[in-house]
Amino acid sequence: MSLQKQVMDKMKEAMKSKDTVALTALRALKSAFMLAKTESGAGDLSEAEELKIIQKQVKQRKDSAAVFSEQGREDLAEPELAEAAVLEQFLPEALSEEEIEKVVKETIEKVGAEGMKDMGKVMGIVSKQLAGQADGKIISTIVRKNLG
């Protein structure tokens, strides 16, 4: 079942249970899917594209929550984090840093990367391979550590 269908099913459940936080998050996600469809001009989104959209939505909410927390506005940060949690259920389970590091080391060996000049090459391959399973910042930090 496609992620879009799963989102629609969860949206119906949220409506029935009157879960406003989940409903808000799911409506925003549905809107992001629709926007991506019309922008690309393609009929359907691939699963990788759907995962990217979900990751972006989760990241936006976590970033907003961090800003609100810095400003002492926990009343605004909590709903953002709750919405992020609702959206994260559609993402595959995140990999641990050890698992990411293993993939990074294998990729560095495979492409023969030496030093920071090859960071872009390694990042591109690893990011594509771990799409939806690891945050780009974490991947970048681990690549830097292993190339530096």
PDB file of C-alpha atoms in Angstrom:
ATOM      1  CA  MET A   1       0.000   0.000   0.000  1.00  0.00           C
ATOM      2  CA  SER A   2       1.413   3.389  -0.964  1.00  0.00           C
ATOM      3  CA  LEU A   3       2.337   5.922   1.687  1.00  0.00           C
ATOM      4  CA  GLN A   4      -0.301   8.309   0.362  1.00  0.00           C
ATOM      5  CA  LYS A   5      -2.994   5.690   0.918  1.00  0.00           C
ATOM      6  CA  GLN A   6      -1.665   5.010   4.428  1.00  0.00           C
ATOM      7  CA  VAL A   7      -1.801   8.752   5.166  1.00  0.00           C
ATOM      8  CA  MET A   8      -5.409   8.907   3.957  1.00  0.00           C
ATOM      9  CA  ASP A   9      -6.360   5.918   6.130  1.00  0.00           C
ATOM     10  CA  LYS A  10      -4.710   7.467   9.195  1.00  0.00           C
ATOM     11  CA  MET A  11      -6.445  10.750   8.411  1.00  0.00           C
ATOM     12  CA  LYS A  12      -9.831   9.006   8.480  1.00  0.00           C
ATOM     13  CA  GLU A  13      -8.927   7.384  11.808  1.00  0.00           C
ATOM     14  CA  ALA A  14      -7.876  10.761  13.219  1.00  0.00           C
ATOM     15  CA  MET A  15     -11.174  12.306  12.101  1.00  0.00           C
ATOM     16  CA  LYS A  16     -13.180   9.535  13.746  1.00  0.00           C
ATOM     17  CA  SER A  17     -11.213   9.746  16.987  1.00  0.00           C
ATOM     18  CA  LYS A  18     -11.183  13.569  16.886  1.00  0.00           C
ATOM     19  CA  ASP A  19      -7.372  13.616  17.190  1.00  0.00           C
ATOM     20  CA  THR A  20      -6.735  17.210  16.111  1.00  0.00           C
ATOM     21  CA  VAL A  21      -2.926  17.052  16.365  1.00  0.00           C
ATOM     22  CA  ALA A  22      -2.703  14.008  14.091  1.00  0.00           C
ATOM     23  CA  LEU A  23      -5.288  15.466  11.737  1.00  0.00           C
ATOM     24  CA  THR A  24      -3.361  18.733  11.374  1.00  0.00           C
ATOM     25  CA  ALA A  25      -0.098  16.900  10.646  1.00  0.00           C
ATOM     26  CA  LEU A  26      -1.687  14.481   8.191  1.00  0.00           C
ATOM     27  CA  ARG A  27      -3.530  17.238   6.324  1.00  0.00           C
ATOM     28  CA  ALA A  28      -0.267  19.152   5.941  1.00  0.00           C
ATOM     29  CA  LEU A  29       1.415  16.002   4.636  1.00  0.00           C
ATOM     30  CA  LYS A  30      -1.407  15.328   2.182  1.00  0.00           C
ATOM     31  CA  SER A  31      -1.102  18.913   0.989  1.00  0.00           C
ATOM     32  CA  ALA A  32       2.675  18.488   0.509  1.00  0.00           C
ATOM     33  CA  PHE A  33       2.045  15.335  -1.552  1.00  0.00           C
ATOM     34  CA  MET A  34      -0.489  17.154  -3.734  1.00  0.00           C
ATOM     35  CA  LEU A  35       1.868  20.093  -4.217  1.00  0.00           C
ATOM     36  CA  ALA A  36       4.721  17.800  -5.233  1.00  0.00           C
ATOM     37  CA  LYS A  37       2.485  16.013  -7.721  1.00  0.00           C
ATOM     38  CA  THR A  38       1.437  19.237  -9.415  1.00  0.00           C
ATOM     39  CA  GLU A  39       4.986  20.643  -9.433  1.00  0.00           C
ATOM     40  CA  SER A  40       6.514  17.588 -11.070  1.00  0.00           C
ATOM     41  CA  GLY A  41       3.660  17.234 -13.523  1.00  0.00           C
ATOM     42  CA  ALA A  42       3.910  13.477 -13.058  1.00  0.00           C
ATOM     43  CA  GLY A  43       0.904  11.400 -12.115  1.00  0.00           C
ATOM     44  CA  ASP A  44       2.220   9.536  -9.103  1.00  0.00           C
ATOM     45  CA  LEU A  45       5.141  10.054  -6.761  1.00  0.00           C
ATOM     46  CA  SER A  46       7.684   7.297  -6.241  1.00  0.00           C
ATOM     47  CA  GLU A  47       8.093   5.892  -2.758  1.00  0.00           C
ATOM     48  CA  ALA A  48      11.488   7.615  -2.480  1.00  0.00           C
ATOM     49  CA  GLU A  49       9.874  10.963  -3.298  1.00  0.00           C
ATOM     50  CA  GLU A  50       7.130  10.327  -0.743  1.00  0.00           C
ATOM     51  CA  LEU A  51       9.732   9.509   1.924  1.00  0.00           C
ATOM     52  CA  LYS A  52      11.654  12.703   1.113  1.00  0.00           C
ATOM     53  CA  ILE A  53       8.483  14.760   1.549  1.00  0.00           C
ATOM     54  CA  ILE A  54       7.697  13.109   4.881  1.00  0.00           C
ATOM     55  CA  GLN A  55      11.279  13.649   6.089  1.00  0.00           C
ATOM     56  CA  LYS A  56      11.074  17.301   5.100  1.00  0.00           C
ATOM     57  CA  GLN A  57       7.801  17.734   6.991  1.00  0.00           C
ATOM     58  CA  VAL A  58       9.243  16.068  10.114  1.00  0.00           C
ATOM     59  CA  LYS A  59      12.404  18.180   9.914  1.00  0.00           C
ATOM     60  CA  GLN A  60      10.379  21.397   9.577  1.00  0.00           C
ATOM     61  CA  ARG A  61       8.418  20.571  12.715  1.00  0.00           C
ATOM     62  CA  LYS A  62      11.511  19.630  14.729  1.00  0.00           C
ATOM     63  CA  ASP A  63      13.298  22.803  13.625  1.00  0.00           C
ATOM     64  CA  SER A  64      10.273  24.890  14.583  1.00  0.00           C
ATOM     65  CA  ALA A  65      10.071  23.163  17.956  1.00  0.00           C
ATOM     66  CA  ALA A  66      13.765  23.855  18.572  1.00  0.00           C
ATOM     67  CA  VAL A  67      13.281  27.552  17.807  1.00  0.00           C
ATOM     68  CA  PHE A  68      10.221  27.741  20.057  1.00  0.00           C
ATOM     69  CA  SER A  69      12.089  25.978  22.869  1.00  0.00           C
ATOM     70  CA  GLU A  70      15.019  28.394  22.580  1.00  0.00           C
ATOM     71  CA  GLN A  71      12.569  31.247  22.987  1.00  0.00           C
ATOM     72  CA  GLY A  72      10.969  29.624  26.020  1.00  0.00           C
ATOM     73  CA  ARG A  73       7.697  28.912  24.206  1.00  0.00           C
ATOM     74  CA  GLU A  74       7.080  25.303  25.211  1.00  0.00           C
ATOM     75  CA  ASP A  75       3.363  25.866  24.552  1.00  0.00           C
ATOM     76  CA  LEU A  76       4.212  26.172  20.850  1.00  0.00           C
ATOM     77  CA  ALA A  77       7.024  23.590  20.777  1.00  0.00           C
ATOM     78  CA  GLU A  78       4.939  20.700  22.135  1.00  0.00           C
ATOM     79  CA  PRO A  79       2.359  20.595  19.304  1.00  0.00           C
ATOM     80  CA  GLU A  80       5.180  20.728  16.727  1.00  0.00           C
ATOM     81  CA  LEU A  81       6.893  17.736  18.344  1.00  0.00           C
ATOM     82  CA  ALA A  82       3.586  15.876  18.592  1.00  0.00           C
ATOM     83  CA  GLU A  83       2.957  16.439  14.860  1.00  0.00           C
ATOM     84  CA  ALA A  84       6.511  15.281  14.063  1.00  0.00           C
ATOM     85  CA  ALA A  85       5.858  12.074  16.013  1.00  0.00           C
ATOM     86  CA  VAL A  86       2.659  11.468  14.015  1.00  0.00           C
ATOM     87  CA  LEU A  87       4.535  11.858  10.731  1.00  0.00           C
ATOM     88  CA  GLU A  88       7.522   9.743  11.797  1.00  0.00           C
ATOM     89  CA  GLN A  89       5.328   6.640  11.872  1.00  0.00           C
ATOM     90  CA  PHE A  90       5.429   6.657   8.052  1.00  0.00           C
ATOM     91  CA  LEU A  91       9.235   6.644   7.897  1.00  0.00           C
ATOM     92  CA  PRO A  92      11.295   3.468   7.956  1.00  0.00           C
ATOM     93  CA  GLU A  93      13.110   2.816  11.212  1.00  0.00           C
ATOM     94  CA  ALA A  94      16.155   5.057  11.520  1.00  0.00           C
ATOM     95  CA  LEU A  95      19.586   3.472  11.489  1.00  0.00           C
ATOM     96  CA  SER A  96      21.972   3.804  14.417  1.00  0.00           C
ATOM     97  CA  GLU A  97      25.159   5.841  14.015  1.00  0.00           C
ATOM     98  CA  GLU A  98      27.197   2.614  14.003  1.00  0.00           C
ATOM     99  CA  GLU A  99      25.154   1.246  11.091  1.00  0.00           C
ATOM    100  CA  ILE A 100      25.510   4.532   9.196  1.00  0.00           C
ATOM    101  CA  GLU A 101      29.268   4.567   9.850  1.00  0.00           C
ATOM    102  CA  LYS A 102      29.558   1.031   8.459  1.00  0.00           C
ATOM    103  CA  VAL A 103      27.847   2.089   5.204  1.00  0.00           C
ATOM    104  CA  VAL A 104      30.020   5.231   5.011  1.00  0.00           C
ATOM    105  CA  LYS A 105      33.255   3.224   5.448  1.00  0.00           C
ATOM    106  CA  GLU A 106      32.174   0.691   2.808  1.00  0.00           C
ATOM    107  CA  THR A 107      31.353   3.515   0.390  1.00  0.00           C
ATOM    108  CA  ILE A 108      34.680   5.274   1.015  1.00  0.00           C
ATOM    109  CA  GLU A 109      36.527   2.037   0.245  1.00  0.00           C
ATOM    110  CA  LYS A 110      34.395   1.306  -2.816  1.00  0.00           C
ATOM    111  CA  VAL A 111      34.943   4.716  -4.457  1.00  0.00           C
ATOM    112  CA  GLY A 112      38.515   5.079  -3.191  1.00  0.00           C
ATOM    113  CA  ALA A 113      37.787   8.429  -1.560  1.00  0.00           C
ATOM    114  CA  GLU A 114      40.778  10.229  -0.089  1.00  0.00           C
ATOM    115  CA  GLY A 115      40.244  13.385   1.910  1.00  0.00           C
ATOM    116  CA  MET A 116      37.588  16.068   1.974  1.00  0.00           C
ATOM    117  CA  LYS A 117      37.752  16.663  -1.787  1.00  0.00           C
ATOM    118  CA  ASP A 118      35.757  13.442  -2.261  1.00  0.00           C
ATOM    119  CA  MET A 119      33.107  14.286   0.344  1.00  0.00           C
ATOM    120  CA  GLY A 120      30.469  15.199  -2.256  1.00  0.00           C
ATOM    121  CA  LYS A 121      30.918  11.914  -4.085  1.00  0.00           C
ATOM    122  CA  VAL A 122      30.617   9.873  -0.869  1.00  0.00           C
ATOM    123  CA  MET A 123      27.677  11.957   0.439  1.00  0.00           C
ATOM    124  CA  GLY A 124      25.745  11.474  -2.809  1.00  0.00           C
ATOM    125  CA  ILE A 125      26.087   7.703  -2.774  1.00  0.00           C
ATOM    126  CA  VAL A 126      25.430   7.265   0.965  1.00  0.00           C
ATOM    127  CA  SER A 127      22.476   9.681   0.994  1.00  0.00           C
ATOM    128  CA  LYS A 128      20.825   7.827  -1.870  1.00  0.00           C
ATOM    129  CA  GLN A 129      21.498   4.438  -0.263  1.00  0.00           C
ATOM    130  CA  LEU A 130      20.150   5.477   3.155  1.00  0.00           C
ATOM    131  CA  ALA A 131      17.228   7.587   1.926  1.00  0.00           C
ATOM    132  CA  GLY A 132      14.596   7.781   4.634  1.00  0.00           C
ATOM    133  CA  GLN A 133      16.703   5.887   7.138  1.00  0.00           C
ATOM    134  CA  ALA A 134      19.188   8.536   8.242  1.00  0.00           C
ATOM    135  CA  ASP A 135      19.307  12.292   8.664  1.00  0.00           C
ATOM    136  CA  GLY A 136      21.591  14.163   6.271  1.00  0.00           C
ATOM    137  CA  LYS A 137      23.330  16.026   9.109  1.00  0.00           C
ATOM    138  CA  ILE A 138      24.307  12.769  10.809  1.00  0.00           C
ATOM    139  CA  ILE A 139      25.553  11.287   7.523  1.00  0.00           C
ATOM    140  CA  SER A 140      27.573  14.447   6.842  1.00  0.00           C
ATOM    141  CA  THR A 141      29.181  14.387  10.294  1.00  0.00           C
ATOM    142  CA  ILE A 142      30.164  10.725   9.946  1.00  0.00           C
ATOM    143  CA  VAL A 143      31.549  11.226   6.422  1.00  0.00           C
ATOM    144  CA  ARG A 144      33.631  14.198   7.638  1.00  0.00           C
ATOM    145  CA  LYS A 145      34.959  12.140  10.556  1.00  0.00           C
ATOM    146  CA  ASN A 146      35.979   9.279   8.281  1.00  0.00           C
ATOM    147  CA  LEU A 147      37.498  11.415   5.517  1.00  0.00           C
ATOM    148  CA  GLY A 148      39.184  14.026   7.709  1.00  0.00           C
TER     149      GLY A 148
END
